[in-house]
Short mmCIF file of C-alpha atoms in Angstrom, two decimals:
data_model
loop_
_atom_site.label_atom_id
_atom_site.label_comp_id
_atom_site.label_asym_id
_atom_site.label_seq_id
_atom_site.Cartn_x
_atom_site.Cartn_y
_atom_site.Cartn_z
CA MET A 245 60.73 44.65 -25.47
CA SER A 246 58.96 46.01 -28.50
CA VAL A 247 55.30 46.86 -28.74
CA SER A 248 54.56 43.95 -31.05
CA SER A 249 56.20 41.49 -28.61
CA ARG A 250 54.07 42.79 -25.78
CA HIS A 251 50.96 42.45 -27.95
CA ARG A 252 51.90 38.86 -28.80
CA LEU A 253 52.25 38.01 -25.09
CA ALA A 254 49.16 39.95 -24.04
CA LEU A 255 46.86 38.32 -26.59
CA PRO A 256 47.25 34.71 -25.25
CA LEU A 257 47.06 36.05 -21.69
CA LEU A 258 43.82 37.89 -22.52
CA ILE A 259 42.32 34.79 -24.18
CA ALA A 260 43.24 32.59 -21.20
CA THR A 261 41.72 35.11 -18.78
CA LEU A 262 38.49 35.27 -20.80
CA LEU A 263 38.24 31.47 -20.87
CA VAL A 264 38.72 31.21 -17.11
CA VAL A 265 36.22 33.97 -16.36
CA SER A 266 33.59 32.62 -18.77
CA GLY A 267 33.86 29.15 -17.19
CA CYS A 268 33.01 30.62 -13.79
CA SER A 269 29.98 32.58 -14.88
CA VAL A 270 26.58 31.43 -13.71
CA LEU A 271 24.06 30.81 -16.44
CA PRO A 272 20.43 30.45 -15.44
CA ASP A 273 18.71 27.14 -16.10
CA PRO A 274 16.49 27.23 -19.14
CA ARG A 275 13.00 28.32 -18.21
CA GLN A 276 10.03 26.29 -19.35
CA THR A 277 6.64 27.91 -19.55
CA VAL A 278 3.60 25.69 -19.41
CA VAL A 279 0.47 27.19 -20.85
CA PRO A 280 -2.77 25.64 -19.57
CA THR A 281 -4.89 24.05 -22.22
CA ASP A 282 -8.59 24.44 -22.63
CA ALA A 283 -10.56 21.71 -20.83
CA GLY A 284 -12.18 20.84 -24.16
CA ALA A 285 -8.84 20.50 -25.92
CA ALA A 286 -7.74 17.15 -27.17
CA SER A 287 -6.35 14.87 -24.51
CA PRO A 288 -4.66 11.52 -24.87
CA PRO A 289 -7.09 8.66 -25.35
CA PRO A 290 -7.85 6.58 -22.27
CA VAL A 291 -5.60 3.61 -21.77
CA ALA A 292 -7.38 0.30 -21.46
CA THR A 293 -6.14 -1.74 -18.55
CA THR A 294 -6.11 -5.48 -18.53
CA PRO A 295 -7.30 -7.00 -15.27
CA ASP A 296 -4.92 -9.31 -13.46
CA PRO A 297 -5.98 -12.81 -14.54
CA SER A 298 -4.89 -14.19 -11.18
CA ALA A 299 -7.41 -12.14 -9.18
CA THR A 300 -11.08 -11.44 -9.76
CA PRO A 301 -12.19 -8.01 -8.58
CA ALA A 302 -15.03 -8.14 -6.08
CA GLN A 303 -18.08 -6.02 -6.83
CA PRO A 304 -18.65 -3.49 -4.04
CA GLY A 305 -22.15 -3.34 -2.63
CA SER A 306 -23.11 -6.79 -3.84
CA GLU A 307 -22.50 -10.41 -2.98
CA SER A 308 -19.51 -11.91 -4.80
CA ASP A 309 -19.00 -15.66 -5.04
CA CYS A 310 -15.27 -16.33 -5.15
CA GLY A 311 -15.90 -19.53 -7.10
CA GLY A 312 -12.51 -20.98 -6.15
CA ALA A 313 -10.63 -18.03 -7.66
CA PRO A 314 -8.44 -15.39 -6.00
CA VAL A 315 -10.29 -12.14 -5.26
CA SER A 316 -9.04 -8.57 -4.99
CA VAL A 317 -10.81 -5.55 -3.52
CA ASP A 318 -9.33 -2.09 -4.09
CA GLY A 319 -10.85 1.22 -3.07
CA ALA A 320 -12.31 3.28 -0.27
CA ASP A 321 -15.68 3.43 1.47
CA LEU A 322 -16.75 0.02 0.13
CA ASP A 323 -19.09 -2.70 1.42
CA VAL A 324 -18.22 -6.16 0.09
CA VAL A 325 -19.85 -9.55 0.75
CA LEU A 326 -17.82 -12.65 -0.18
CA THR A 327 -19.22 -16.18 -0.40
CA GLY A 328 -17.99 -19.56 -1.60
CA ASP A 329 -14.45 -20.90 -1.77
CA CYS A 330 -11.94 -18.01 -1.61
CA PRO A 331 -8.39 -19.39 -1.81
CA SER A 332 -6.90 -15.90 -1.51
CA VAL A 333 -8.38 -12.47 -0.88
CA SER A 334 -6.46 -9.20 -1.15
CA VAL A 335 -8.07 -6.00 0.18
CA ASN A 336 -6.33 -2.65 -0.36
CA GLY A 337 -7.92 0.61 0.72
CA ASN A 338 -9.49 2.53 3.55
CA ASP A 339 -12.88 2.29 5.23
CA VAL A 340 -13.72 -1.05 3.61
CA ASP A 341 -16.32 -3.37 5.22
CA ILE A 342 -15.91 -7.02 4.26
CA ASP A 343 -18.41 -9.73 5.18
CA ALA A 344 -16.76 -13.09 4.51
CA SER A 345 -18.75 -14.98 7.15
CA ALA A 346 -20.29 -17.24 4.47
CA ALA A 347 -16.97 -17.83 2.67
CA THR A 348 -14.21 -20.37 3.12
CA VAL A 349 -11.05 -18.23 3.12
CA GLY A 350 -7.55 -19.61 2.59
CA ALA A 351 -5.31 -16.54 2.77
CA MET A 352 -6.42 -12.96 3.30
CA GLN A 353 -4.34 -9.77 3.14
CA LEU A 354 -5.81 -6.52 4.51
CA SER A 355 -3.74 -3.44 3.63
CA GLY A 356 -5.12 -0.09 4.72
CA ASP A 357 -6.85 1.73 7.53
CA ARG A 358 -10.23 1.45 9.24
CA MET A 359 -11.26 -1.84 7.64
CA ASP A 360 -13.92 -4.06 9.19
CA LEU A 361 -13.81 -7.81 8.49
CA ASP A 362 -16.36 -10.40 9.61
CA ALA A 363 -15.22 -13.91 8.75
CA GLY A 364 -15.76 -17.55 9.56
CA SER A 365 -12.52 -19.51 9.38
CA VAL A 366 -9.41 -17.94 7.84
CA ASP A 367 -6.30 -20.08 7.36
CA THR A 368 -3.83 -17.18 7.04
CA LEU A 369 -4.61 -13.53 7.82
CA ALA A 370 -2.18 -10.62 7.37
CA VAL A 371 -3.27 -7.16 8.55
CA SER A 372 -1.22 -4.06 7.66
CA GLY A 373 -2.41 -0.62 8.67
CA GLN A 374 -4.14 1.22 11.47
CA ASP A 375 -7.48 0.96 13.26
CA ASN A 376 -8.67 -2.24 11.55
CA ASP A 377 -11.29 -4.46 13.20
CA VAL A 378 -11.49 -8.22 12.58
CA ASP A 379 -14.05 -10.64 14.01
CA ALA A 380 -13.63 -14.29 13.00
CA ASP A 381 -14.52 -17.74 14.25
CA ARG A 382 -11.00 -19.13 13.80
CA ILE A 383 -7.66 -17.89 12.43
CA GLY A 384 -4.84 -20.28 11.61
CA SER A 385 -1.93 -17.86 11.32
CA LEU A 386 -2.20 -14.13 12.06
CA THR A 387 0.36 -11.42 11.21
CA VAL A 388 -0.32 -7.83 12.29
CA ASN A 389 1.80 -4.82 11.26
CA GLY A 390 0.44 -1.47 12.36
CA ASP A 391 -1.21 0.26 15.28
CA ARG A 392 -4.53 0.12 17.11
CA ASN A 393 -5.85 -2.96 15.29
CA GLU A 394 -8.45 -5.13 17.04
CA ILE A 395 -8.59 -8.80 16.10
CA GLU A 396 -10.82 -11.35 17.80
CA ALA A 397 -11.20 -15.02 16.95
CA ARG A 398 -13.93 -16.68 18.98
CA ALA A 399 -12.48 -20.22 18.85
CA SER A 400 -8.72 -19.99 18.32
CA ILE A 401 -5.67 -18.40 16.73
CA ASP A 402 -2.93 -20.97 16.14
CA ARG A 403 -0.05 -18.51 15.61
CA VAL A 404 0.25 -14.75 16.23
CA VAL A 405 3.03 -12.47 14.98
CA VAL A 406 2.48 -8.82 15.89
CA ALA A 407 4.57 -5.69 15.27
CA GLY A 408 3.36 -2.21 16.02
CA ALA A 409 1.72 -0.59 19.01
CA ASP A 410 -1.55 -0.72 20.90
CA ASN A 411 -2.96 -3.72 19.03
CA GLU A 412 -5.50 -5.97 20.74
CA ILE A 413 -5.60 -9.64 19.75
CA LEU A 414 -8.10 -11.79 21.61
CA SER A 415 -9.09 -15.44 21.40
CA ALA A 416 -10.31 -18.20 23.69
CA GLN A 417 -7.33 -20.31 22.62
CA LEU A 418 -3.95 -18.98 21.49
CA GLY A 419 -0.99 -20.89 20.09
CA GLU A 420 2.50 -19.48 19.51
CA ILE A 421 2.82 -15.71 20.11
CA VAL A 422 5.60 -13.47 18.77
CA ASP A 423 5.15 -9.84 19.88
CA SER A 424 7.86 -7.43 18.73
CA GLY A 425 5.80 -4.29 19.25
CA GLN A 426 4.81 -2.07 22.15
CA ARG A 427 1.75 -2.03 24.40
CA ASN A 428 0.05 -4.85 22.50
CA ARG A 429 -2.52 -6.97 24.32
CA VAL A 430 -2.63 -10.62 23.27
CA GLY A 431 -4.82 -12.88 25.38
CA ALA A 432 -8.28 -14.13 26.24
CA PRO A 433 -11.33 -11.90 25.78
#
């Protein structure tokens, strides 16, 4: 074999070897450096939010008349007083005190921890979270998901569905009871 023949064979072999080796090399991910901006530097303008037309936000610390409209309460460490006809009330947060004893409540959803509700009659009440306390005159249908919630209806609760642990649901008169949790107490006070 001549020198030029060996060079012709070696060149493709060298190129193939380089291609294989370069395909196996590890390249670092591109690095991105973020430089902090001055607090006074331009920031994007605030975005205006449009309130949900289906729910009126309740004003914390004051009395809010539902006026036949759905009401929503969102936040923490709030005191809210609801009056009037409240077809639906949604409360999301922690450490919220709600006085709905002077309101007629259709459906109420409590989502959060350490809420305190005082109510007259509530047709449908759903409680999700931990360590909530509810005192009502009457509850039509009650659903509880969470732990260590205390619900008491002085007159009656027509239907109880409870999941979670260590909940206490008390009423002088109880209808249907579905308990799929652990260590829940459902009974008379």
